Short mmCIF file of C-alpha atoms in Angstrom, two decimals:
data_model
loop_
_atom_site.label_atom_id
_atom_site.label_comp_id
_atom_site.label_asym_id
_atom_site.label_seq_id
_atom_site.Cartn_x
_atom_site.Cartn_y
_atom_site.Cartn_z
CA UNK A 1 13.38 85.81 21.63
CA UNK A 2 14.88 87.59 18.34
CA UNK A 3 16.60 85.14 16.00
CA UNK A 4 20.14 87.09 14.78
CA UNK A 5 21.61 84.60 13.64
CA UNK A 6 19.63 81.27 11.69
CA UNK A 7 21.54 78.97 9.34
CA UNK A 8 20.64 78.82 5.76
CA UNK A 9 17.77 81.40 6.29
CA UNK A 10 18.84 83.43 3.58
CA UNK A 11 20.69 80.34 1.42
CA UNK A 12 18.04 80.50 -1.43
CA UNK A 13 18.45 84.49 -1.94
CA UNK A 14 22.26 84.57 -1.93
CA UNK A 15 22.42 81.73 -3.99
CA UNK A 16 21.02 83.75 -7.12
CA UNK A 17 23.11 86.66 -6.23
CA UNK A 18 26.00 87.44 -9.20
CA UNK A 19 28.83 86.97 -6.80
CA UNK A 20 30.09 84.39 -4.22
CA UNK A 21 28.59 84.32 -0.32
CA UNK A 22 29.87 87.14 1.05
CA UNK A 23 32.03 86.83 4.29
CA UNK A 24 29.83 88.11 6.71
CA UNK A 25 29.83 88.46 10.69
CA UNK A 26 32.70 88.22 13.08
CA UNK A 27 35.56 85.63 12.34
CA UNK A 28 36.53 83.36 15.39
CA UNK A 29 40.34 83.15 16.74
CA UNK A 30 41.89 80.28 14.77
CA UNK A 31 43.07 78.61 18.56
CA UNK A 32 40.86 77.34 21.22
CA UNK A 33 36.88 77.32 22.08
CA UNK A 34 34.73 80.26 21.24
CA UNK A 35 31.39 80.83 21.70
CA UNK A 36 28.71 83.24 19.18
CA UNK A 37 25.51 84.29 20.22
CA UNK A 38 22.49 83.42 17.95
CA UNK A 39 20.07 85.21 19.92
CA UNK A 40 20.23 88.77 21.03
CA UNK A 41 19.78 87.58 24.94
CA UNK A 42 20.18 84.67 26.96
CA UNK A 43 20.14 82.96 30.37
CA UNK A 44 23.46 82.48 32.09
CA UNK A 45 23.29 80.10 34.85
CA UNK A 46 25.21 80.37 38.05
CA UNK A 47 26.06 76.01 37.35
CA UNK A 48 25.73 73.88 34.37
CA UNK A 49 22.47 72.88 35.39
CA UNK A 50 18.96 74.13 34.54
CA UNK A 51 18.27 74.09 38.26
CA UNK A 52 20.24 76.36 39.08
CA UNK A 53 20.35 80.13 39.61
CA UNK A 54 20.54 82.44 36.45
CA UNK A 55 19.77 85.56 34.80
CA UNK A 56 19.11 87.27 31.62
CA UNK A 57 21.96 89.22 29.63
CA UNK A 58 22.29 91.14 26.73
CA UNK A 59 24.74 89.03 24.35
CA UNK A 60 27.78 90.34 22.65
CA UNK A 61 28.06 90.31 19.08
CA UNK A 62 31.31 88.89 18.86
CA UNK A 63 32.91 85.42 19.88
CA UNK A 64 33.15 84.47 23.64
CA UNK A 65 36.21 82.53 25.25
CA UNK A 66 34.89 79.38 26.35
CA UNK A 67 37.84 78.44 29.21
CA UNK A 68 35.83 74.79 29.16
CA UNK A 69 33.24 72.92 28.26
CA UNK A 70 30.87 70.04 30.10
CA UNK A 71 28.04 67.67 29.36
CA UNK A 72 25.16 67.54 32.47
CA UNK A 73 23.32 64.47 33.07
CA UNK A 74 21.03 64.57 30.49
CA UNK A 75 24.15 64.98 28.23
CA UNK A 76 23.52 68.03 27.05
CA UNK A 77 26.70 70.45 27.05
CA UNK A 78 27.38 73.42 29.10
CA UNK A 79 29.66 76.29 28.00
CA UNK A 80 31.99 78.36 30.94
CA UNK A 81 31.98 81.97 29.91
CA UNK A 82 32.75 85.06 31.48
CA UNK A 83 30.65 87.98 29.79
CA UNK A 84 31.47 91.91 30.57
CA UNK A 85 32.63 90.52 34.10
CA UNK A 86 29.83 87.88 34.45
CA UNK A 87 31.11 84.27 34.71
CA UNK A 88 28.70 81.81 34.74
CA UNK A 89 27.05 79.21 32.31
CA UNK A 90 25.24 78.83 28.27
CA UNK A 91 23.53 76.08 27.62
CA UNK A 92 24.09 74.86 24.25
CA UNK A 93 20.98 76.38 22.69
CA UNK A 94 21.32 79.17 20.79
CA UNK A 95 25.07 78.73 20.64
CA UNK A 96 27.62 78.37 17.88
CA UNK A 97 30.64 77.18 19.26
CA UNK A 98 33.93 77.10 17.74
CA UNK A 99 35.36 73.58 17.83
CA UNK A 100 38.59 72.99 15.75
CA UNK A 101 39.95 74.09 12.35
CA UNK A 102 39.63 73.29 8.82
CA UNK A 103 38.45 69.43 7.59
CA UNK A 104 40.30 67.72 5.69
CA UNK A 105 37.70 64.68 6.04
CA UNK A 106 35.23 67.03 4.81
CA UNK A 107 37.77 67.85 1.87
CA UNK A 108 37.90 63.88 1.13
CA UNK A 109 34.32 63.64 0.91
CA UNK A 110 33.64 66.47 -1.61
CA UNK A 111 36.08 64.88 -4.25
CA UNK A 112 33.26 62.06 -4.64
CA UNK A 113 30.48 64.45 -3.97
CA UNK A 114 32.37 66.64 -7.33
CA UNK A 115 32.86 64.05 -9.27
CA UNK A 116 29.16 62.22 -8.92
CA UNK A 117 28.05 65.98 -9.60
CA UNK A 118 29.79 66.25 -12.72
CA UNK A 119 28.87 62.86 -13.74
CA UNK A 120 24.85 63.90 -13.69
CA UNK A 121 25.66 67.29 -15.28
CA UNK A 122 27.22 66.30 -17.88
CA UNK A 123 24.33 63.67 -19.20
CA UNK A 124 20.43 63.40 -19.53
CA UNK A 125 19.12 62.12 -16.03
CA UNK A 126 15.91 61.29 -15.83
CA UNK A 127 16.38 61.17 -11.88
CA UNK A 128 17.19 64.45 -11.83
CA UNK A 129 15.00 67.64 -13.05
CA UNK A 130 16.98 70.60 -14.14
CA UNK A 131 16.35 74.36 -14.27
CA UNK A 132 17.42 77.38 -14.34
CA UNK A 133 16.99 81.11 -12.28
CA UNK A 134 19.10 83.96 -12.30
CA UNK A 135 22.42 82.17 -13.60
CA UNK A 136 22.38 79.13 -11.11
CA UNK A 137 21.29 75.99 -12.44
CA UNK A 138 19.03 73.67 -10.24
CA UNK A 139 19.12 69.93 -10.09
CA UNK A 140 16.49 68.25 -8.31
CA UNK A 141 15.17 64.95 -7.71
CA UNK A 142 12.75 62.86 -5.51
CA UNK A 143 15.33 62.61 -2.53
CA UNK A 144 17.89 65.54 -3.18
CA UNK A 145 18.96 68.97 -4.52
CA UNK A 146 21.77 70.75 -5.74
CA UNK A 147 22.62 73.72 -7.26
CA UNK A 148 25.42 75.07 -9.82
CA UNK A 149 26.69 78.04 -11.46
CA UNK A 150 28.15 77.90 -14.87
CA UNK A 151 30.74 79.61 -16.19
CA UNK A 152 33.76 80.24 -18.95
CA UNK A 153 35.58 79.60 -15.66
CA UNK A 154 33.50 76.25 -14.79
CA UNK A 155 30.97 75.01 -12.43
CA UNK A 156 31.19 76.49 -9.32
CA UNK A 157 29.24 74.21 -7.11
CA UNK A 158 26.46 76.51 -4.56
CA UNK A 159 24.46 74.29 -2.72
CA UNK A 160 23.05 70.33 -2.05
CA UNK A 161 20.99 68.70 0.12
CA UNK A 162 19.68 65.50 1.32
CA UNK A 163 17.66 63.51 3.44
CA UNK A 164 17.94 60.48 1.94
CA UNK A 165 20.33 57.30 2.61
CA UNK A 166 21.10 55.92 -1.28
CA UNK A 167 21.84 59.82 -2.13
CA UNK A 168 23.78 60.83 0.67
CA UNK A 169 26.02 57.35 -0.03
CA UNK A 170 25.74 58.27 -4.03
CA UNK A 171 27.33 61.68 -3.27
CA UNK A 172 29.47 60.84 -0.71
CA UNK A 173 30.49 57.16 -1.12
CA UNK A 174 29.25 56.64 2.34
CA UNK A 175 25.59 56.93 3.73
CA UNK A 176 25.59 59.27 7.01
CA UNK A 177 21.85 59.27 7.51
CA UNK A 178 21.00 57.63 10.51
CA UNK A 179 24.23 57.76 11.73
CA UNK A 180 24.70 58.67 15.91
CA UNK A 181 27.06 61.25 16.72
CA UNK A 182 29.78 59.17 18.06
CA UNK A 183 30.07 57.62 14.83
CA UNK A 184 29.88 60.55 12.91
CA UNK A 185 32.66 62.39 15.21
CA UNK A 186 34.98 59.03 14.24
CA UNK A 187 34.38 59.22 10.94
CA UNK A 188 35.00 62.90 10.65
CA UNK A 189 36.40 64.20 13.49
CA UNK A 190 36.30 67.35 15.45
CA UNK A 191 33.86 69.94 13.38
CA UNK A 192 34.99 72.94 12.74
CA UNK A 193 31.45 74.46 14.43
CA UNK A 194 28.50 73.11 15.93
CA UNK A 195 25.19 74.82 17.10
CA UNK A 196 21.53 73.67 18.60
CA UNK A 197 18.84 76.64 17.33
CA UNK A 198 17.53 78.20 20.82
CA UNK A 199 14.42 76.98 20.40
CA UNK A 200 15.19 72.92 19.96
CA UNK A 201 17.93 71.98 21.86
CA UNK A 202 17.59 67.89 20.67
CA UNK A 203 18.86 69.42 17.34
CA UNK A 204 22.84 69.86 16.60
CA UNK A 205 24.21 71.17 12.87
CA UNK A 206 27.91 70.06 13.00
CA UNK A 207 29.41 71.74 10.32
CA UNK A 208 33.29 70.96 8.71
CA UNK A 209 34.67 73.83 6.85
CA UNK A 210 36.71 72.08 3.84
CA UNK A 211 40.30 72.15 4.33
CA UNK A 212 41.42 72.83 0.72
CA UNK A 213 37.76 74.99 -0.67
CA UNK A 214 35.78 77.55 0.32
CA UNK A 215 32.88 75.25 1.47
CA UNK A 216 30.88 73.70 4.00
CA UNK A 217 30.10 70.62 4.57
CA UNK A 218 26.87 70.76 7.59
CA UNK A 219 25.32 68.04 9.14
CA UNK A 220 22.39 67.92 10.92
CA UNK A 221 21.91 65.64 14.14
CA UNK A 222 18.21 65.44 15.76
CA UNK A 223 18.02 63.64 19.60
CA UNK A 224 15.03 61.47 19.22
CA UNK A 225 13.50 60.77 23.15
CA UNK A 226 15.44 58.57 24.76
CA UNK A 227 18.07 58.78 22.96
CA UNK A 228 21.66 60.33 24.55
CA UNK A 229 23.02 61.58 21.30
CA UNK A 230 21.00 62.57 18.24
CA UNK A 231 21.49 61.14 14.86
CA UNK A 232 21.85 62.18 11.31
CA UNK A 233 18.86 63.74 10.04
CA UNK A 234 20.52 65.92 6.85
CA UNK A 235 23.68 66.58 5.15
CA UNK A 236 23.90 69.81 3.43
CA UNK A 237 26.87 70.93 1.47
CA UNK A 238 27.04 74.93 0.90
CA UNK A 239 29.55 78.17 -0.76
CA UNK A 240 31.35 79.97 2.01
CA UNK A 241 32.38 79.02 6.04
CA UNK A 242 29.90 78.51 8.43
CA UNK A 243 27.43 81.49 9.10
CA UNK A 244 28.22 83.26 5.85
CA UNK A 245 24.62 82.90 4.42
CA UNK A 246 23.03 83.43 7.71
#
């Protein structure tokens, strides 16, 4: 099945473009739970249940009222949409669903993530390798990345990334990796978005839109086997609201 929508699979392109991330794709309603298609088609299912009845449909390119919302008994969740007439079922695979507004959580965390940032910038680090392309300067190390661009303006921060437990907690003041969902949702509350790619449903990318920025701060969660929730694999940090590099 055709991919429309995949996050950060044009990140590195845009990120050497002259301007910002442009705002791209449909917005969703500020109020309540919407659903956006990241495939082209997709099975809706008479029950939330894989068991049960269903059908292929063509999806709409705009966001989907999603009335309510369950978890089966695999925990997995289920998504109650009615489509051109059709009510029935999504699994949460190839899904982004709209969750709840801006983060202001997410906002808190960036002020140490900014000021660590400026703190390696603005000396010799030999953790840290630095280089330049196309007007965005790269800083990369053994466990993380991140990316600026420079200006008379300032530093407009672009993109990071990590994997790692000591450089999430260096950036953040607080180490994420590892870190169930549970945990994560009562450290940070409702996201703003969350998705599973339709081809790996054991993986979830939570991501909180910054309450006071134009920024994103997305986590990624993978379910390990018998596990009921996933865990923090990645914490990303990236320009523009969720889906505008896709």
């Amino acid at each position: 099945m055709t991919r429309k929508i995949f996050i950060f699979a044009l990140i590195f392109t845009l990120a050497f473009s002259s301007v910002s991330f442009a705002e791209t794709g449909p917005v969703p309603p500020s109020k309540g739970q919407w659903a956006l298609a990241l495939e082209s088609k997709s099975l809706l299912y008479s029950k939330a249940d894989r068991g049960s009845r269903n059908r292929e449909i063509e999806m709409p390119d705009e966001w989907i009222r999603v009335p309510s919302a369950v978890r089966d008994d695999d925990n997995y969740l289920w998504y109650s949409v009615n489509i051109d007439g059709r009510k029935g079922w999504l699994p949460q695979n190839g899904i982004r669903l709209k969750m709840g507004g801006k983060s202001k959580a997410a906002s808190n965390l960036y002020k140490t993530y900014a000021k660590t940032r400026r703190n390696i910038t603005s000396r010799s680090s030999r953790s840290w390798t630095k280089s330049n392309d196309d007007g965005v300067t790269m800083y990369t190390s053994d466990n993380g990345e991140f990316w600026v661009r420079e200006s008379k303006r300032g530093v407009e921060d672009v993109y990071f990334h990590t994997s790692d437990h000591e450089t999430c907690e260096l950036f953040f003041g607080t180490d994420l990796i590892g870190m169930y969902q549970t945990k994560l949702r009562s450290k940070l509350g409702t996201p703003t978005m969350r998705e599973s790619p339709y081809e790996d449903i054991n993986t979830s990318i939570l991501s909180f839109e910054l309450s006071d920025r134009d920024m994103t701060l997305s986590i990624t969660l993978v379910r390990d086997e018998g596990d009921e929730e996933g865990k923090v694999e990645s914490v990303a940090l990236y320009r523009g609201r969720t889906g505008s590099n896709d």
